[in-house]
XYZ file of C-alpha atoms in Angstrom:
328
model
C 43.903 20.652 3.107
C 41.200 18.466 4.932
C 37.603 18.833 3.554
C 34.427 18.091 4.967
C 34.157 15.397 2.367
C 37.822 13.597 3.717
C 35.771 13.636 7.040
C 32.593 12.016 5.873
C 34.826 9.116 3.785
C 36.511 8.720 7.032
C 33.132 8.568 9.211
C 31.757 6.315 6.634
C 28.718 8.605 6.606
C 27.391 11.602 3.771
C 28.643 15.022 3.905
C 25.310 16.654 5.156
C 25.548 14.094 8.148
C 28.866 15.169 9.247
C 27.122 19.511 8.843
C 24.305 18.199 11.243
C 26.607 16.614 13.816
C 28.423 20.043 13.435
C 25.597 22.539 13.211
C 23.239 21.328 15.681
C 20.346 21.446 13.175
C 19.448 18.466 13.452
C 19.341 15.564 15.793
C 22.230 12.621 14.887
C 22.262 9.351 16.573
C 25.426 9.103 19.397
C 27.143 7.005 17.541
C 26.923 7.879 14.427
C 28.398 11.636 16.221
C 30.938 9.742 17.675
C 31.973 8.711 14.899
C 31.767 11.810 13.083
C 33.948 13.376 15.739
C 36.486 10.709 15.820
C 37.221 11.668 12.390
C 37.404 15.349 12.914
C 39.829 15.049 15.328
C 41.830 12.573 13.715
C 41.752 14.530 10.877
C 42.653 17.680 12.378
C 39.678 18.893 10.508
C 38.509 22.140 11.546
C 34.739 22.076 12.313
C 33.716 26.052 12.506
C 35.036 26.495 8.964
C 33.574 23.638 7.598
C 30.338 25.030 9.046
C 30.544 28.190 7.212
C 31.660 26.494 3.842
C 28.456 23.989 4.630
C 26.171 26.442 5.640
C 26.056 28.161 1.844
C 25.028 25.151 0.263
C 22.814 23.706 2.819
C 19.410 24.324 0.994
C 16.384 21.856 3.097
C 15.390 21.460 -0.947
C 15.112 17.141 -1.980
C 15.409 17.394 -5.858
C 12.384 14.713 -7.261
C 13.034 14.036 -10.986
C 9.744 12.840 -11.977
C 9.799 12.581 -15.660
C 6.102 12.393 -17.513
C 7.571 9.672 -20.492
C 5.378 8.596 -23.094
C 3.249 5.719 -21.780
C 3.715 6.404 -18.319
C 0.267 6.790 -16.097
C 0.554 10.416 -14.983
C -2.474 9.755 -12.182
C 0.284 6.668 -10.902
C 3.126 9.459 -10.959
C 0.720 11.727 -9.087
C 0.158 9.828 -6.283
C 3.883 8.477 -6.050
C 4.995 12.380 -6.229
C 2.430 12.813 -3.064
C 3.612 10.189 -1.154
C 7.208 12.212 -1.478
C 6.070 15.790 -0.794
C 4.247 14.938 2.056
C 7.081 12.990 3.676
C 9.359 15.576 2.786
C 7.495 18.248 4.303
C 7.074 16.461 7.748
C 11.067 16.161 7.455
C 11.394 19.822 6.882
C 12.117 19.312 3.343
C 11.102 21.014 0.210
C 11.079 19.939 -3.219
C 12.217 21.041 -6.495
C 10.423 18.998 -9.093
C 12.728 18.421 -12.151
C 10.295 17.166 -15.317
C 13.242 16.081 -17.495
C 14.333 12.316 -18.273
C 17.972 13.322 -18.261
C 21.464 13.211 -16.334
C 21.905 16.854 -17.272
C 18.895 17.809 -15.208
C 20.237 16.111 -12.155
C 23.683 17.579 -12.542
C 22.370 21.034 -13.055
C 20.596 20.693 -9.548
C 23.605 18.950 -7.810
C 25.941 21.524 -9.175
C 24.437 24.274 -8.949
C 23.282 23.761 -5.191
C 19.924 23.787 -5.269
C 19.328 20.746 -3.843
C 20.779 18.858 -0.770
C 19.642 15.472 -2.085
C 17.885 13.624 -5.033
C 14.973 11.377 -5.794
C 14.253 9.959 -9.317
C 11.671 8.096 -10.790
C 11.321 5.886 -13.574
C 13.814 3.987 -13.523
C 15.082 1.903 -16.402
C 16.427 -1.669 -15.927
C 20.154 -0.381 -17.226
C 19.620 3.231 -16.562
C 22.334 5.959 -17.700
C 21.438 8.255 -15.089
C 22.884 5.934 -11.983
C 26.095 6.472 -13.042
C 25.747 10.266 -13.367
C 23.916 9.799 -9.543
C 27.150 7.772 -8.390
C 29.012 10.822 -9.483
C 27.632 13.384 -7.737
C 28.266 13.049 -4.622
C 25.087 13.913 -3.689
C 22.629 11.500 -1.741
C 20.434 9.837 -3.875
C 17.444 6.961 -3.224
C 16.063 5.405 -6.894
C 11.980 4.803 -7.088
C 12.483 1.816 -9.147
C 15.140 -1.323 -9.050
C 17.817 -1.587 -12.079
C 19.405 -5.020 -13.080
C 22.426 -6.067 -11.665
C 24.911 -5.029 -8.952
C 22.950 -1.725 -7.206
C 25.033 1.183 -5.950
C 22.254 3.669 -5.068
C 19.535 2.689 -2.452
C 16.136 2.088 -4.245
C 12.307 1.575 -2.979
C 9.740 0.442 -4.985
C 6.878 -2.306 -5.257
C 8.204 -5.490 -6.081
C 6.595 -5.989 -9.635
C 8.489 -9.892 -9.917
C 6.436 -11.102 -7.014
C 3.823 -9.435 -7.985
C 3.838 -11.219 -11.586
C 4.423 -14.460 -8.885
C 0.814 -14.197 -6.771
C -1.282 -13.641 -10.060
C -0.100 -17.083 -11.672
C -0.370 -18.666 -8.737
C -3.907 -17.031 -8.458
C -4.917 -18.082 -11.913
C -3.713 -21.846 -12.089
C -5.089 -21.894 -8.416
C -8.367 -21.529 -10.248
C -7.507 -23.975 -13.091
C -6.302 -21.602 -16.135
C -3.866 -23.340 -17.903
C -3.098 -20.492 -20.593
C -2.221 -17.038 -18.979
C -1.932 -13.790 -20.603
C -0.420 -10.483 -19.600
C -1.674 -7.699 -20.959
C 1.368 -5.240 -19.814
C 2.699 -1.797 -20.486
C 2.465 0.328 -23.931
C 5.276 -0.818 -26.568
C 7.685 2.208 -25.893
C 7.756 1.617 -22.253
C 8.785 -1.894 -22.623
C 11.442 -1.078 -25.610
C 12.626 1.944 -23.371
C 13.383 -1.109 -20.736
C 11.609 0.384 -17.804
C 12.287 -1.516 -14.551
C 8.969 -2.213 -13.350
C 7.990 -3.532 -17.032
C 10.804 -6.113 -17.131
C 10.177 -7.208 -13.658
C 6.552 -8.040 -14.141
C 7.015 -9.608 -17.223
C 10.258 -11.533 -15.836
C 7.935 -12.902 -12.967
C 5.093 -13.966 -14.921
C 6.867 -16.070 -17.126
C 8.806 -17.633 -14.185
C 5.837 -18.562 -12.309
C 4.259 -19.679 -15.572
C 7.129 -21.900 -15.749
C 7.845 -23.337 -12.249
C 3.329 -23.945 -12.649
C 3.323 -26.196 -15.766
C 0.849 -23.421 -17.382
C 1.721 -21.753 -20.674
C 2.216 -17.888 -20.417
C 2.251 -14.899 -23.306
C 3.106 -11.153 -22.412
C 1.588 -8.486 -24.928
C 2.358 -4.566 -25.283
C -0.637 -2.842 -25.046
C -1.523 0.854 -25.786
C -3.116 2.920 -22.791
C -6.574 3.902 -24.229
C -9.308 2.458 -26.352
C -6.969 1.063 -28.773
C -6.538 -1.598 -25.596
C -9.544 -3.280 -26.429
C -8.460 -4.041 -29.702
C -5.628 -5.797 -28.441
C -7.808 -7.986 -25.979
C -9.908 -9.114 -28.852
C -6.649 -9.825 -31.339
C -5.554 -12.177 -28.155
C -8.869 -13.646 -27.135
C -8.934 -14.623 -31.215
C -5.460 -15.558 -32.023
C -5.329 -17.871 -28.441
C -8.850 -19.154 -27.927
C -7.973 -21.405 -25.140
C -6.739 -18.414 -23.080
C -8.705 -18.176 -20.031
C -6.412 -16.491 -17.419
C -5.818 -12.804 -17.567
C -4.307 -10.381 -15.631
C -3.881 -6.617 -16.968
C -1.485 -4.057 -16.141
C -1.865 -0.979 -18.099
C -4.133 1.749 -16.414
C -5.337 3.512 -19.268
C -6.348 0.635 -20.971
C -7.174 -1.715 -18.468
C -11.156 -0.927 -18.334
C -11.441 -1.345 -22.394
C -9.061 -4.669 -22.646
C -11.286 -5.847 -19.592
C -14.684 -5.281 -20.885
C -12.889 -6.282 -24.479
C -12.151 -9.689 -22.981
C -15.161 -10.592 -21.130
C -17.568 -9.930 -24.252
C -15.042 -11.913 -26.453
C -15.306 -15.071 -24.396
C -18.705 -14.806 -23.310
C -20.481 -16.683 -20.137
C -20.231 -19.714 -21.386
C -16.678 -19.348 -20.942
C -16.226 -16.720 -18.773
C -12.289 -15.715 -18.256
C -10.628 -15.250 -15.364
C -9.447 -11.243 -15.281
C -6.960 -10.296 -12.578
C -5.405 -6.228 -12.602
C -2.414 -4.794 -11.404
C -3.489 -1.136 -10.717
C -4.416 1.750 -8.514
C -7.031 0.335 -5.930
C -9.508 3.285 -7.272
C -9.037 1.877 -10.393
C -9.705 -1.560 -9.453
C -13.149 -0.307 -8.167
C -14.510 1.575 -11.304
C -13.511 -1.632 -13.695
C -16.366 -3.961 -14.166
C -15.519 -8.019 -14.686
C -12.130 -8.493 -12.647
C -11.905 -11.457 -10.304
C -8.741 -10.051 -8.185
C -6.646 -7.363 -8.136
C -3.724 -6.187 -6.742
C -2.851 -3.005 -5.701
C 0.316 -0.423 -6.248
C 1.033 0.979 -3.360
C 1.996 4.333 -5.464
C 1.857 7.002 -2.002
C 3.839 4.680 -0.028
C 6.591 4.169 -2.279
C 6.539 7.605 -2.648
C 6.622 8.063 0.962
C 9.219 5.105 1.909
C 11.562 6.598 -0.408
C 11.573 9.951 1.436
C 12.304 8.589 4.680
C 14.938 6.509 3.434
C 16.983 9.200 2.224
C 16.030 11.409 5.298
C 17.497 8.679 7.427
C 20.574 8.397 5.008
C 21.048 12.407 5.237
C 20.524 13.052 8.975
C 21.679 9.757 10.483
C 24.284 8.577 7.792
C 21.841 5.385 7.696
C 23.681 2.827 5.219
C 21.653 2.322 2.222
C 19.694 -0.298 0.858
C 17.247 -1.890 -1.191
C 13.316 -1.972 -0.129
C 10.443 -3.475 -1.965
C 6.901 -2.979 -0.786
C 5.214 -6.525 -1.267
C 2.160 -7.619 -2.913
C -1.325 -7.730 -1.185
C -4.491 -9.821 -3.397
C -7.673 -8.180 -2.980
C -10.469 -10.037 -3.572
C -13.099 -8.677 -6.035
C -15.655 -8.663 -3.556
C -13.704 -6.553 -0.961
C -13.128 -4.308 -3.470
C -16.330 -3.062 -4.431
């Protein structure tokens, strides 16, 4: 027997596409219907029952998997979580938040039709949960970029150039030993995507500059400035910095800058929230993550993938430098 799902491999489009072109609910581009109904009829498909069986499990519910990790910055999560409900809702979408860091979450949404769609964060450079995603059948957009060969469409800021424009900042201004003061230990042993990035274009642009480079784990409170101090000691000739880790970026900064004193004042750059950027005394640059919009890009990515069929892809929001002066 033909399925709805024979008709959508056929249309080379998702399953909810080919319910829209046959509902009505919502509005599908003419060719993508065309092709849509091409198939049916090729197919000998029969579009009223399909309807029916569709209808059931149509829920307007995007399933966001959000997990709060260890060492994550819940107020970053928070505004990348905005950034989807808000798109959603302007879609006509609701959203099921799923707190877990597991496949068995997403499959318990998927199966269980609760969801027409899914969103998840956090993303891990080899993470197990795209192959559960590739699975389901389900459409699916990533918040965060794996390694290698991607099957799923992902948005997210691109943390490698990123890593790029604050070496290129720093040995603009003459530093010729760089330091990164990244993410706590556990998010960088756990792998996490954005983590890896950073780090991996840091040390690139390091390289291709002729300027030596370190990366160091850091944890997100107090204990930060500890680790500034331990750096500033261990590498006294260190004079380019550039922090990302929002819960301890305003103790390694202040750390830093009393460490090296004005007769050699460093050079601090930060990779953060822009209202973060403004309430930390003694950075030179920063640049900002675009946490709503990625958030919000992601959204309308899959809501173009679910009512148009729109073929996915790969989007990274890039970099912007903000001068410390425009800041504050």
């Amino acid at each position: 027997m033909v399925t709805i799902t024979d008709v959508a491999h056929e249309a080379g489009v998702s399953i909810s596409t080919v319910s829209y072109v046959m509902s009505g609910k919502r509005a599908i581009s003419p060719m993508t219907r065309e092709r849509v109904e091409r198939a049916i009829q090729s197919l000998g498909f029969s579009p009223h029952a399909g309807a029916r069986s569709l209808a059931s499990r149509s829920t307007n519910v995007i399933g966001l998997q959000a997990p709060l990790r260890t060492g994550v910055d819940v107020h970053v999560v928070m505004q990348v979580v905005t950034g989807v409900v808000t798109r959603a809702r302007a879609h006509g979408y609701d959203i099921l938040l799923l707190a877990s860091d597991d496949s068995e979450a997403l499959q318990r949404a998927a199966n269980g039709s609760m969801v027409d769609a899914l969103v998840v964060m956090d993303i891990e450079s080899d993470d197990p949960r795209i192959e559960t995603l590739s699975k389901l059948g389900h459409p699916s957009v990533l918040i965060g970029l794996p390694d290698g060969r991607r099957t799923l469409p992902c948005v997210d800021f691109d943390f490698e150039a990123a890593g790029w424009m604050a070496v290129d900042r720093l040995a603009g201004e003459g530093h010729r030993r760089l330091v990164l003061i990244g993410s706590p230990p556990e998010v960088m042993q756990r792998h996490t995507a954005y983590a890896d990035r950073l780090a991996r274009g840091f040390l690139a642009a390091c390289q291709a500059s002729g300027v030596i480079g370190s990366v160091h784990a850091c944890p997100s409170d107090e204990r930060a400035a500890d680790v500034a101090r331990e750096i500033v000691r261990s590498d006294p000739e260190a004079s380019g910095f550039f922090i990302h880790n929002e819960g301890g970026l305003p103790h390694a900064a202040a750390a830093i800058v009393a460490a090296r004193g004005d007769s050699r004042r460093p050079a601090v750059m930060a990779l953060c929230p822009e209202d973060l950027a403004r309430a930390t005394p003694g950075l030179m640059d920063s640049i900002a993550i675009p946490a709503e919009s990625m958030g919000a890009a992601a959204t309308d990515m899959l809501c173009a993938i679910l009512s148009e069929g729109a073929t996915p892809t790969v989007r990274l929001l890039p970099p912007a430098l903000t001068s410390i002066s425009t800041v504050r």
